Coordinates of C-alpha atoms and ligand atoms in Angstrom, one line a residue:
M12 CA 7.6 8.5 13.3
G13 CA 6.4 11.2 11.2
Q14 CA 3.0 13.0 12.3
N15 CA 1.3 12.0 9.0
M16 CA 2.2 8.4 9.2
K17 CA -0.7 5.8 9.9
Q18 CA -0.3 4.5 13.3
T19 CA -3.0 2.7 14.7
L20 CA -1.8 0.6 17.8
E21 CA -3.2 -3.0 17.8
Y22 CA -3.9 -4.9 21.2
T23 CA -5.4 -8.1 22.3
W24 CA -7.6 -7.8 25.6
K25 CA -4.8 -9.7 27.0
D26 CA -1.8 -7.3 26.5
V27 CA -3.6 -3.8 26.4
N28 CA -3.5 -3.3 30.4
A29 CA 0.0 -4.2 30.6
A30 CA 0.8 -1.8 27.9
L31 CA -1.3 1.1 29.5
D32 CA 0.7 0.4 32.7
S33 CA 4.0 0.9 31.0
M34 CA 3.1 4.2 29.8
R35 CA 1.8 5.4 33.2
V36 CA 5.3 5.7 34.1
M37 CA 5.8 8.5 31.6
F38 CA 2.5 10.5 31.7
D39 CA 0.4 12.1 34.4
Y40 CA -2.7 10.3 33.1
V41 CA -3.2 7.5 30.8
R42 CA -6.7 6.0 29.5
L43 CA -8.7 4.6 26.9
V44 CA -11.4 6.7 25.3
D45 CA -14.5 5.8 23.2
A46 CA -14.2 8.9 21.2
E47 CA -17.9 8.4 19.7
E48 CA -19.3 8.1 23.0
C49 CA -16.9 10.7 25.0
R50 CA -16.4 8.0 27.7
E51 CA -13.5 6.6 29.3
V52 CA -13.2 2.5 29.0
A53 CA -11.6 -0.1 30.6
V54 CA -10.9 -3.7 29.5
D55 CA -11.9 -6.0 32.3
N56 CA -10.1 -9.3 33.3
E57 CA -12.9 -11.3 31.3
G58 CA -11.8 -9.4 28.1
F59 CA -14.9 -7.2 27.9
L60 CA -15.3 -3.5 28.0
Q61 CA -16.4 -1.6 31.1
Y62 CA -17.7 2.0 30.3
G63 CA -16.7 4.6 32.8
R64 CA -17.1 8.2 33.4
E65 CA -17.5 10.9 30.7
C66 CA -13.9 11.6 29.6
Y67 CA -14.4 15.4 30.0
A68 CA -15.0 14.5 34.0
L69 CA -11.4 14.5 34.4
W70 CA -11.1 18.4 34.3
N71 CA -14.7 18.5 36.0
A72 CA -16.5 19.8 32.8
D73 CA -19.9 18.8 32.0
H74 CA -19.5 19.4 28.2
R75 CA -17.6 17.5 25.6
C76 CA -14.5 19.1 24.1
A77 CA -15.2 21.4 21.1
D78 CA -12.4 19.9 19.2
C79 CA -11.7 16.3 20.3
S80 CA -8.3 14.9 19.3
S81 CA -9.5 11.3 20.1
Y82 CA -12.2 11.9 17.6
R83 CA -9.8 13.0 14.9
A84 CA -7.3 10.4 15.6
C85 CA -9.8 7.4 15.2
H86 CA -11.1 8.7 11.7
A87 CA -7.7 9.8 10.5
H88 CA -5.9 6.6 11.8
Q89 CA -3.3 8.8 13.0
K90 CA -1.8 10.3 16.0
M91 CA -3.4 13.9 17.0
S92 CA -3.2 16.2 19.8
R93 CA -4.9 19.0 21.7
T94 CA -4.6 21.1 24.7
E95 CA -7.5 21.9 27.2
F96 CA -7.5 24.7 29.8
H97 CA -9.6 24.1 32.6
E98 CA -9.4 25.5 36.3
Q99 CA -6.0 27.0 35.8
K100 CA -4.6 23.8 34.6
K101 CA -3.4 22.9 31.1
Y102 CA -4.0 19.4 29.8
Q103 CA -1.6 18.4 27.0
I104 CA -3.5 15.3 25.4
Q105 CA -1.9 13.0 22.7
S106 CA -4.5 10.9 21.2
I107 CA -3.3 7.7 19.4
P108 CA -5.9 5.4 17.6
A109 CA -5.9 1.9 18.6
L110 CA -7.7 -1.3 17.8
I111 CA -8.5 -4.0 20.8
T112 CA -9.6 -7.4 19.9
L113 CA -11.9 -8.4 22.8
A114 CA -12.7 -11.9 24.0
D115 CA -15.5 -12.3 22.0
S116 CA -13.3 -11.4 18.9
T117 CA -15.0 -8.1 18.2
V118 CA -12.4 -5.4 17.5
F119 CA -13.0 -2.1 19.4
S120 CA -11.8 1.0 18.1
C121 CA -10.7 3.6 20.7
S122 CA -8.1 6.2 21.3
L123 CA -5.3 5.9 23.7
E124 CA -4.8 9.3 25.5
L125 CA -1.7 10.2 27.0
I126 CA -2.1 13.3 29.2
N127 CA 0.4 15.6 31.0
I128 CA -1.2 18.0 33.4
N129 CA 0.4 21.4 34.4
L130 CA -0.4 24.5 36.1
L131 CA -1.3 27.3 33.7
A132 CA 1.4 30.1 33.3
P133 CA 0.1 33.7 33.8
E134 CA 0.1 34.4 30.0
E135 CA -2.0 31.4 29.3
L136 CA -4.9 32.2 31.6
G137 CA -7.8 33.6 29.9
Q138 CA -7.5 31.0 27.0
N139 CA -10.4 28.9 28.5
K140 CA -13.7 29.5 26.7
T141 CA -16.6 31.0 28.4
K142 CA -19.5 28.8 29.3
D143 CA -21.7 30.2 26.7
V144 CA -19.4 29.4 23.8
Q145 CA -19.0 26.1 25.3
E146 CA -22.9 25.4 25.3
T147 CA -23.2 26.5 21.7
S148 CA -20.5 24.2 20.3
E149 CA -21.9 21.6 22.5
Y150 CA -25.1 21.9 20.9
L151 CA -23.8 21.8 17.6
T152 CA -21.4 19.1 18.0
T153 CA -24.2 16.8 19.3
H154 CA -27.3 17.9 16.9
D155 CA -28.1 17.7 13.4
T156 CA -28.8 21.0 12.0
L157 CA -31.4 20.0 9.3
T158 CA -33.7 18.2 11.5
G159 CA -32.9 19.2 15.1
L160 CA -32.3 15.6 16.1
L161 CA -29.3 14.3 17.7
N162 CA -26.2 13.6 15.4
W163 CA -24.0 10.5 15.4
D164 CA -22.1 11.7 18.4
G165 CA -25.1 12.9 20.3
F166 CA -26.9 9.8 19.7
C167 CA -24.0 7.6 20.9
R168 CA -23.6 9.5 24.0
S169 CA -27.2 9.8 24.9
V170 CA -27.6 5.9 24.3
R171 CA -24.5 5.3 26.5
Q172 CA -26.1 7.4 29.2
L173 CA -29.4 5.6 29.0
L174 CA -27.8 2.1 29.1
L175 CA -25.7 3.0 32.1
E176 CA -28.7 4.3 33.8
H177 CA -30.6 1.3 33.3
P178 CA -28.1 -1.7 33.6
T179 CA -30.8 -4.2 33.6
G180 CA -33.1 -2.8 31.1
E181 CA -33.8 -4.3 27.8
F182 CA -33.2 -2.3 24.7
L183 CA -33.3 -2.2 20.9
I184 CA -31.0 -0.4 18.6
I185 CA -32.5 0.5 15.3
S186 CA -31.3 1.8 12.1
A187 CA -33.9 3.2 9.7
N188 CA -33.3 4.2 6.0
I189 CA -35.2 5.4 3.2
R190 CA -34.9 3.2 0.1
N191 CA -33.5 4.8 -2.8
F192 CA -33.4 8.2 -1.3
M193 CA -30.9 9.4 -3.9
L194 CA -33.6 8.7 -6.6
A195 CA -36.0 11.0 -4.5
N196 CA -33.4 13.8 -4.6
N197 CA -33.0 13.4 -8.2
L198 CA -36.5 13.4 -9.0
F199 CA -37.9 16.2 -6.8
G200 CA -34.7 18.3 -6.3
R201 CA -32.7 18.8 -3.2
T202 CA -34.8 21.3 -1.3
K203 CA -37.7 18.7 -1.4
G204 CA -35.3 16.1 -0.5
D205 CA -34.5 18.1 2.7
E206 CA -38.1 18.6 3.4
I207 CA -38.8 15.0 3.0
L208 CA -36.1 14.3 5.7
M209 CA -37.6 16.8 8.0
D210 CA -41.0 15.3 7.5
V211 CA -39.6 11.7 8.3
A212 CA -37.8 13.1 11.5
G213 CA -41.2 14.5 12.5
I214 CA -42.8 11.2 12.0
L215 CA -40.0 9.4 14.1
S216 CA -40.1 12.0 16.6
E217 CA -43.7 11.6 17.4
A218 CA -43.1 7.7 17.6
F219 CA -40.1 7.7 19.7
S220 CA -39.0 10.9 21.4
S221 CA -41.0 10.4 24.4
V222 CA -39.8 6.6 24.8
G223 CA -36.1 6.7 23.6
V224 CA -33.3 8.5 21.8
L225 CA -33.6 9.3 18.3
G226 CA -30.9 10.7 15.7
R227 CA -30.0 11.3 12.3
N228 CA -26.5 10.1 11.4
G229 CA -26.2 11.9 8.1
G230 CA -28.1 11.5 4.7
D231 CA -31.4 9.4 4.9
V232 CA -30.1 7.0 7.9
F233 CA -31.8 7.5 11.2
S234 CA -30.6 5.9 14.5
I235 CA -33.2 4.9 17.4
C236 CA -32.7 3.4 20.7
I237 CA -36.1 2.4 22.5
P238 CA -37.0 0.0 25.5
K239 CA -37.9 -3.4 24.1
S240 CA -41.3 -3.0 25.7
A241 CA -41.9 0.0 23.5
Y242 CA -41.6 -2.3 20.3
S243 CA -44.6 -3.4 18.6
D244 CA -44.9 -4.4 14.9
S245 CA -48.2 -2.2 14.3
R246 CA -46.1 0.8 15.7
F247 CA -43.6 0.4 13.1
F248 CA -46.1 -0.5 10.1
E249 CA -47.8 2.9 10.9
I250 CA -44.6 4.8 10.5
V251 CA -44.1 3.0 7.2
S252 CA -47.5 3.9 5.9
R253 CA -47.1 7.5 7.3
V254 CA -43.9 7.8 5.5
K255 CA -45.3 6.4 2.3
S256 CA -47.9 9.1 2.3
L257 CA -45.7 12.0 2.3
I258 CA -45.1 11.5 -1.4
D259 CA -48.0 11.2 -3.9
S260 CA -46.2 10.3 -7.2
S261 CA -46.5 7.5 -9.6
S262 CA -42.8 7.4 -10.4
Y263 CA -41.6 7.1 -6.9
R264 CA -42.7 5.4 -3.6
L265 CA -41.2 6.6 -0.3
N266 CA -40.4 3.6 1.7
I267 CA -38.7 3.6 5.0
H268 CA -37.3 0.1 6.4
F269 CA -35.5 -0.7 9.8
G270 CA -33.0 -3.0 10.9
I271 CA -33.1 -4.0 14.6
Y272 CA -30.6 -5.3 17.2
E273 CA -31.6 -6.3 20.5
V274 CA -29.1 -5.3 22.9
K275 CA -27.8 -8.5 24.9
R276 CA -24.7 -7.0 26.2
N277 CA -24.7 -3.3 26.9
N278 CA -20.9 -3.0 27.4
L279 CA -20.3 -3.3 23.5
P280 CA -19.6 0.1 21.8
I281 CA -22.9 1.7 20.6
S282 CA -21.3 1.8 17.1
I283 CA -20.9 -1.9 16.8
M284 CA -24.5 -2.4 18.1
F285 CA -25.6 0.1 15.5
D286 CA -23.4 -1.8 12.7
W287 CA -25.4 -4.8 13.6
A288 CA -28.7 -3.0 13.4
Y289 CA -27.5 -1.8 9.9
M290 CA -26.5 -5.3 8.9
A291 CA -30.1 -6.3 9.5
L292 CA -31.3 -3.6 7.5
D293 CA -29.1 -4.0 4.7
S294 CA -30.1 -7.5 4.2
I295 CA -33.9 -6.4 3.1
R296 CA -32.6 -3.4 1.2
N297 CA -33.6 -5.1 -2.2
N298 CA -36.7 -6.9 -0.8
L299 CA -39.6 -4.4 -1.1
E300 CA -42.0 -6.8 0.8
K301 CA -40.2 -6.5 4.1
S302 CA -39.7 -3.4 6.2
I303 CA -38.3 -4.8 9.2
A304 CA -35.6 -7.0 9.8
W305 CA -34.0 -8.3 13.1
F306 CA -30.3 -9.0 13.6
D307 CA -29.4 -12.5 14.3
D308 CA -26.3 -14.5 14.8
S309 CA -26.4 -16.2 11.3
L310 CA -26.4 -12.6 9.8
L311 CA -23.1 -12.0 11.8
K312 CA -21.6 -15.2 10.6
K313 CA -22.4 -14.4 7.0
V314 CA -20.8 -10.9 7.4
L315 CA -17.7 -12.5 9.2
H316 CA -17.3 -14.9 6.5
E317 CA -17.4 -12.3 3.8
Q318 CA -14.8 -9.9 5.8
E319 CA -12.8 -13.2 6.3
V320 CA -12.7 -13.9 2.2
L321 CA -12.0 -10.3 1.5
S322 CA -9.2 -9.6 4.2
N323 CA -7.2 -12.7 3.6
F324 CA -7.8 -12.8 -0.3
E325 CA -4.4 -11.2 -1.4
T326 CA -2.3 -13.6 0.7
N327 CA -4.4 -16.8 -0.4
L328 CA -4.0 -15.7 -3.9
K329 CA -0.3 -15.4 -3.4
S330 CA 0.0 -18.6 -1.8
G331 CA -1.6 -20.5 -4.8
Q332 CA -5.0 -21.5 -3.2
F333 CA -6.9 -20.2 -6.3
V334 CA -6.5 -22.9 -8.9
M335 CA -7.7 -23.3 -12.5
F336 CA -9.8 -26.1 -13.6
L337 CA -10.7 -26.8 -17.2
Q338 CA -13.9 -28.2 -18.6
P339 CA -13.9 -29.4 -22.1
Q340 CA -15.9 -27.8 -24.8
V341 CA -16.5 -30.4 -27.7
D342 CA -17.9 -30.2 -31.3
K343 CA -21.0 -32.5 -32.6
T344 CA -18.8 -35.4 -32.9
G345 CA -17.4 -35.1 -29.3
H346 CA -14.0 -33.9 -30.3
I347 CA -12.5 -31.5 -27.8
E348 CA -11.7 -28.1 -29.4
G349 CA -10.7 -26.1 -26.1
A350 CA -12.0 -25.6 -22.7
E351 CA -13.5 -23.3 -20.2
C352 CA -11.3 -22.1 -17.3
L353 CA -13.2 -22.2 -14.2
V354 CA -11.6 -21.2 -11.0
R355 CA -11.6 -23.2 -7.7
W356 CA -10.3 -22.1 -4.3
I357 CA -8.4 -24.9 -2.6
L358 CA -8.2 -24.4 1.1
P359 CA -5.0 -25.8 3.1
N360 CA -7.1 -28.6 4.2
G361 CA -8.0 -29.8 0.9
T362 CA -11.7 -28.7 0.9
M363 CA -12.6 -27.2 -2.6
V364 CA -14.9 -24.1 -2.5
P365 CA -16.8 -23.6 -5.6
P366 CA -16.9 -19.9 -7.3
Y367 CA -20.6 -19.1 -6.0
E368 CA -19.3 -19.0 -2.5
F369 CA -16.6 -16.3 -3.3
I370 CA -17.0 -14.9 -6.7
S371 CA -20.1 -12.5 -5.5
I372 CA -18.1 -11.4 -2.3
L373 CA -15.0 -10.4 -4.2
E374 CA -17.3 -8.6 -6.7
Q375 CA -18.0 -6.2 -3.7
S376 CA -14.4 -4.9 -4.3
D377 CA -11.8 -4.6 -6.8
L378 CA -10.5 -7.7 -5.6
I379 CA -12.5 -9.5 -8.3
A380 CA -10.3 -8.0 -10.8
S381 CA -7.0 -9.3 -9.2
L382 CA -8.4 -13.0 -9.2
D383 CA -9.9 -12.7 -12.8
K384 CA -6.5 -11.2 -14.0
Y385 CA -4.6 -14.1 -12.2
V386 CA -7.1 -16.4 -13.8
W387 CA -6.6 -14.9 -17.3
E388 CA -2.7 -15.1 -16.9
L389 CA -2.8 -18.8 -15.9
A390 CA -4.9 -19.6 -18.9
V391 CA -2.6 -17.5 -21.4
K392 CA 0.5 -19.0 -19.8
Q393 CA -1.0 -22.6 -20.0
L394 CA -1.6 -21.8 -23.9
A395 CA 2.2 -20.7 -24.2
T396 CA 3.2 -24.1 -22.5
W397 CA 1.0 -26.0 -25.0
K398 CA 3.0 -24.5 -28.0
G399 CA 4.7 -27.1 -29.9
T400 CA 2.6 -30.2 -28.1
S401 CA -0.3 -32.1 -28.9
F402 CA -2.3 -29.4 -27.3
E403 CA -1.4 -26.6 -29.5
K404 CA -4.7 -26.5 -31.4
L405 CA -6.9 -26.0 -28.2
F406 CA -8.4 -22.8 -27.3
L407 CA -8.9 -21.6 -23.6
S408 CA -12.0 -19.7 -22.7
V409 CA -12.0 -17.3 -19.5
N410 CA -14.6 -15.5 -17.8
V411 CA -14.9 -11.8 -17.1
S412 CA -16.9 -10.6 -14.1
P413 CA -19.2 -7.4 -15.1
K414 CA -17.3 -5.7 -12.2
D415 CA -13.9 -6.0 -14.1
F416 CA -15.2 -3.3 -16.4
Y417 CA -15.2 -0.8 -13.4
Y418 CA -11.7 -1.6 -12.1
T419 CA -9.5 -2.5 -15.0
D420 CA -9.0 -1.9 -18.7
V421 CA -10.1 -5.3 -19.8
A422 CA -9.1 -5.3 -23.5
A423 CA -5.5 -3.7 -22.6
T424 CA -5.0 -6.4 -20.0
F425 CA -5.6 -9.1 -22.4
K426 CA -3.4 -7.7 -25.2
E427 CA -0.9 -7.4 -22.7
L428 CA -0.9 -10.9 -21.6
C429 CA -0.9 -12.2 -25.2
E430 CA 2.2 -10.0 -25.9
K431 CA 3.9 -11.2 -22.7
Y432 CA 3.7 -14.8 -23.5
H433 CA 3.7 -14.6 -27.2
V434 CA 0.2 -16.3 -27.6
T435 CA -2.1 -15.4 -30.6
P436 CA -5.3 -13.6 -29.2
Q437 CA -7.5 -16.1 -31.5
K438 CA -6.8 -18.9 -28.7
V439 CA -8.0 -16.8 -26.1
H440 CA -12.0 -16.8 -25.7
V441 CA -13.5 -14.2 -23.5
E442 CA -16.6 -14.9 -21.9
I443 CA -18.7 -11.9 -21.0
T444 CA -22.1 -12.3 -19.3
E445 CA -25.2 -11.1 -20.9
T446 CA -25.9 -8.6 -17.8
A447 CA -22.5 -6.8 -18.4
V448 CA -23.0 -6.8 -22.3
A449 CA -26.6 -5.2 -21.6
D450 CA -25.1 -2.5 -19.6
E451 CA -24.5 0.3 -21.7
T452 CA -23.3 2.7 -19.3
Q453 CA -19.9 1.4 -18.8
N454 CA -18.7 1.5 -22.2
N455 CA -18.3 -2.2 -22.3
R456 CA -19.5 -2.3 -25.7
E457 CA -16.3 -0.3 -26.7
T458 CA -14.2 -2.8 -24.7
I459 CA -16.1 -5.8 -26.8
A460 CA -15.2 -3.9 -30.2
K461 CA -11.6 -3.4 -29.0
L462 CA -11.3 -7.2 -28.0
Q463 CA -12.7 -8.4 -31.5
Q464 CA -10.3 -5.8 -33.4
D465 CA -7.5 -7.3 -31.6
E466 CA -8.8 -10.7 -32.8
F467 CA -9.9 -12.2 -29.5
T468 CA -13.2 -14.4 -29.8
V469 CA -15.9 -12.9 -27.5
E470 CA -18.6 -15.0 -26.2
I471 CA -21.8 -13.9 -24.5
D472 CA -22.1 -16.0 -21.6
D473 CA -25.1 -17.1 -19.8
F474 CA -27.3 -16.1 -22.8
G475 CA -31.2 -16.3 -21.7
K476 CA -30.5 -15.5 -18.0
G477 CA -31.2 -11.9 -18.1
S478 CA -34.2 -10.1 -19.2
S479 CA -32.9 -8.2 -22.3
S480 CA -31.4 -11.3 -24.1
L481 CA -33.3 -11.0 -27.5
S482 CA -32.9 -7.2 -28.1
L483 CA -29.5 -7.5 -27.1
L484 CA -28.9 -9.7 -30.0
K485 CA -29.6 -6.8 -32.3
D486 CA -26.9 -4.4 -30.8
I487 CA -23.9 -6.9 -29.9
H488 CA -21.6 -8.1 -32.3
A489 CA -20.2 -10.9 -30.4
D490 CA -18.6 -14.0 -32.2
V491 CA -20.2 -16.7 -29.9
L492 CA -23.5 -17.1 -28.1
K493 CA -23.4 -19.4 -25.0
I494 CA -26.8 -20.5 -24.2
D495 CA -27.6 -20.8 -20.4
M496 CA -28.6 -24.2 -18.8
G497 CA -31.6 -22.6 -17.5
F498 CA -32.7 -21.8 -21.0
L499 CA -31.9 -25.5 -21.9
R500 CA -34.1 -27.0 -19.2
Q501 CA -37.2 -24.5 -19.9
S502 CA -37.2 -26.0 -23.5
E503 CA -37.6 -29.6 -22.2
N504 CA -41.0 -30.7 -22.0
N505 CA -42.1 -27.4 -23.1
K506 CA -43.1 -26.6 -26.6
R507 CA -43.0 -22.8 -26.7
G508 CA -39.4 -22.9 -24.9
A509 CA -38.5 -25.5 -27.7
V510 CA -39.6 -22.9 -30.2
I511 CA -37.6 -20.0 -28.9
L512 CA -34.6 -21.9 -28.4
E513 CA -34.6 -23.1 -32.1
S514 CA -35.3 -19.5 -33.2
V515 CA -32.4 -18.1 -30.9
I516 CA -29.9 -20.6 -32.6
D517 CA -31.3 -19.9 -36.0
M518 CA -31.0 -16.1 -35.3
A519 CA -27.6 -16.3 -33.9
K520 CA -26.3 -18.3 -36.7
R521 CA -27.9 -15.9 -39.3
L522 CA -26.1 -13.1 -37.4
G523 CA -22.8 -15.0 -37.9
M524 CA -22.4 -16.3 -34.4
E525 CA -21.5 -19.6 -33.2
V526 CA -23.6 -21.2 -30.6
I527 CA -22.3 -23.1 -27.6
S528 CA -24.8 -24.9 -25.3
E529 CA -23.6 -25.4 -21.9
G530 CA -24.8 -27.8 -19.1
I531 CA -25.4 -30.7 -21.5
E532 CA -26.0 -33.8 -19.0
T533 CA -27.7 -36.2 -21.3
K534 CA -27.3 -37.8 -24.8
E535 CA -30.9 -36.7 -25.5
Q536 CA -29.9 -33.1 -25.0
L537 CA -27.0 -33.5 -27.2
D538 CA -28.9 -35.0 -29.9
N539 CA -31.8 -32.3 -29.6
L540 CA -29.5 -29.4 -29.6
S541 CA -27.5 -30.9 -32.4
A542 CA -30.7 -31.1 -34.5
L543 CA -31.6 -27.5 -33.8
G544 CA -28.2 -26.3 -35.2
C545 CA -26.0 -26.0 -32.3
S546 CA -22.4 -26.7 -33.0
M547 CA -20.5 -26.6 -29.9
F548 CA -21.2 -28.2 -26.4
Q549 CA -20.0 -28.2 -22.6
G550 CA -21.3 -30.0 -19.8
Y551 CA -21.3 -33.1 -17.3
Y552 CA -22.3 -35.3 -19.9
F553 CA -18.6 -35.0 -21.4
S554 CA -16.8 -34.1 -18.3
K555 CA -17.1 -31.9 -15.3
P556 CA -14.4 -29.3 -14.7
I557 CA -11.1 -30.8 -13.8
P558 CA -7.4 -30.0 -13.0
V559 CA -5.2 -29.2 -16.1
A560 CA -3.1 -32.2 -15.6
A561 CA -6.4 -34.6 -15.6
F562 CA -7.7 -32.6 -18.8
E563 CA -4.3 -33.3 -20.6
K564 CA -4.4 -36.9 -19.5
M565 CA -8.1 -37.2 -20.9
I566 CA -7.1 -35.8 -24.2
N567 CA -4.3 -38.1 -24.5
E568 CA -6.3 -41.2 -23.8
I569 CA -8.9 -40.4 -26.3
Ligands
LIG18 P1 -20.4 -20.2 -16.0 O1 -19.2 -19.3 -16.6 O2 -21.7 -20.2 -16.8 O3 -19.7 -21.5 -16.1 C1 -20.5 -22.8 -16.3 C2 -20.8 -23.2 -14.8 O4 -21.7 -24.4 -15.1 C3 -19.6 -23.9 -13.9 O5 -19.8 -23.7 -12.7 C4 -19.7 -25.3 -14.5 O6 -19.0 -26.3 -13.5 C5 -21.2 -25.4 -14.6 N1 -21.6 -26.7 -15.3 C6 -20.9 -27.1 -16.4 N2 -21.6 -28.1 -17.0 C7 -22.6 -28.5 -16.2 C8 -23.7 -29.4 -16.3 O7 -23.8 -30.3 -17.1 N3 -24.5 -29.4 -15.5 C9 -24.4 -28.4 -14.2 N4 -25.4 -28.5 -13.4 N5 -23.8 -27.4 -14.2 C10 -22.7 -27.5 -15.2 P2 -18.8 -23.4 -11.8 O8 -17.5 -23.7 -12.2 O9 -19.4 -23.4 -10.5 O10 -18.9 -21.8 -12.0 C11 -19.9 -21.0 -11.7 C12 -19.8 -19.5 -12.1 O11 -18.8 -19.0 -11.6 C13 -19.4 -19.5 -13.7 O12 -20.5 -19.6 -14.5 C14 -18.9 -18.1 -14.0 O13 -19.9 -17.2 -14.0 C15 -18.2 -18.1 -12.4 N6 -16.8 -18.3 -12.6 C16 -16.0 -19.3 -12.4 N7 -14.7 -19.2 -12.9 C17 -14.6 -17.8 -12.7 C18 -13.5 -16.9 -12.7 O14 -12.2 -17.2 -12.9 N8 -13.9 -15.6 -12.7 C19 -15.0 -15.0 -12.8 N9 -15.2 -13.8 -12.9 N10 -16.4 -15.9 -12.7 C20 -15.9 -17.0 -12.6
LIG19 MG1 -18.6 -19.0 -18.3
LIG20 MG1 -22.2 -19.8 -18.5

């Protein structure tokens, strides 16, 4: 295998030891190393980790290696090597990144080190570094130059040391982060930004250095490990208010928040414990009222669910688990003019998963664009198969996620699909949510204009859900306005709501837009909206979203 190929080994805890044994026949020394913590690790008979000595103890050193090949290997996901010279011996080390699935299903990222040990040849003597140089590089590799706190490696190693020295102690791993720090950098400049970081480091040092371990991972992320007994709400709230007082500005408030993981098993890699603390922190990122969040198993379940959705998505899409349902769109008289395509995820056991359980997860990555393109293609293909049948006149309306604009050329994709299946663009309605339309930074408006030039019908979906609804009407030249269900509900039993709804419909019509009301559940709603001038309707009153075959059957039976 070439040196540049990705080559991470994968083992289950059951087979890793046998694999190591087979390599011991070929090398002088074989071991697993947690490269972040600079420690040898073994997998025990129960499938859990046992942390051993520091890996450089192999050559009796008391310093980590200046250039650790295992660290590089784990980060680059490929094989790396290095040579260490110690006490007239030469250690040739090959580091291979490995992922081991442990008994509790956590995945441990480590390095498999294959080491050959030889006596130094005379010409190789003297290549060993002096102790001074080693000490300087040791400091630099474990400390953050800006704040003088430990860096990530230094933090991991010191925490491991603490846990090994106090095997029965109760500890907390804490991540701390400044909200919107990028904004502070932009507002006040980088120099002031650095000053803030140093001040925050000072406040955290005062609070924790004497009781635990403190580091900065980079950027505005700090890492802390303290005994559980050193925790109190008031201690943390005091830090929050001290940090807040560092900046006196009406345009920016300096907010620090914390995610806390209580160490339940100290034989997990520190990086996993920290990830869990960070996960807790992430859960309150947008909640200005909370400064402290504790990790719990439900959070882990949620994240594992998200990972499962994301990692199996491509396979599930290929195996046909995502299906297009149709919900009729009707005119005043109840005549079906077309339908909205709404995706459903049907699990192999037949369970149907609704879009709100997976769309927002897929929107975290470009996978949303894969799903949407898939649904768009199903829709255009469906229109093609309806040609020459009694369904020929129907249109289909598809949803576009605001994230699609980042990942794909929306207008070009629709054009290509219509060309591929010889479908006229007028039959394809494109639903773009109000929030995506309001976002001027993404050139979304250009895309909308392009779609209209190509004769697609552009609809503003969920109108009334966002905050910019009315001002939006002024700038956007869409063909159809789809009024959100919430808007509809608000207008019932509420005179002011009804007046606003009536004026929106009136305004849309005067601007040349058709109005569709979605979420019609009762005859009364239908009559009221018809009286207000709405011409198209969609909702459970007519039909829930149903499979294509059921939709065709419904039309045939009318
Ligand atoms: P949406 O585009 O606003 O779709 C309308 C939603 O309202 C659908 O929910 C529909 O089932 C529901 N609905 C329709 N009539 C009624 C009614 O009378 N009462 C009530 N309570 N609900 C009604 P669904 O299918 O669960 O979809 C939810 C959202 O998921 C959609 O909102 C859309 O934003 C998104 N979505 C669905 N399919 C796709 C897709 O293929 N791609 C993308 N990007 N988003 C999709
Ligand atoms: Mg829609
Ligand atoms: Mg909608």
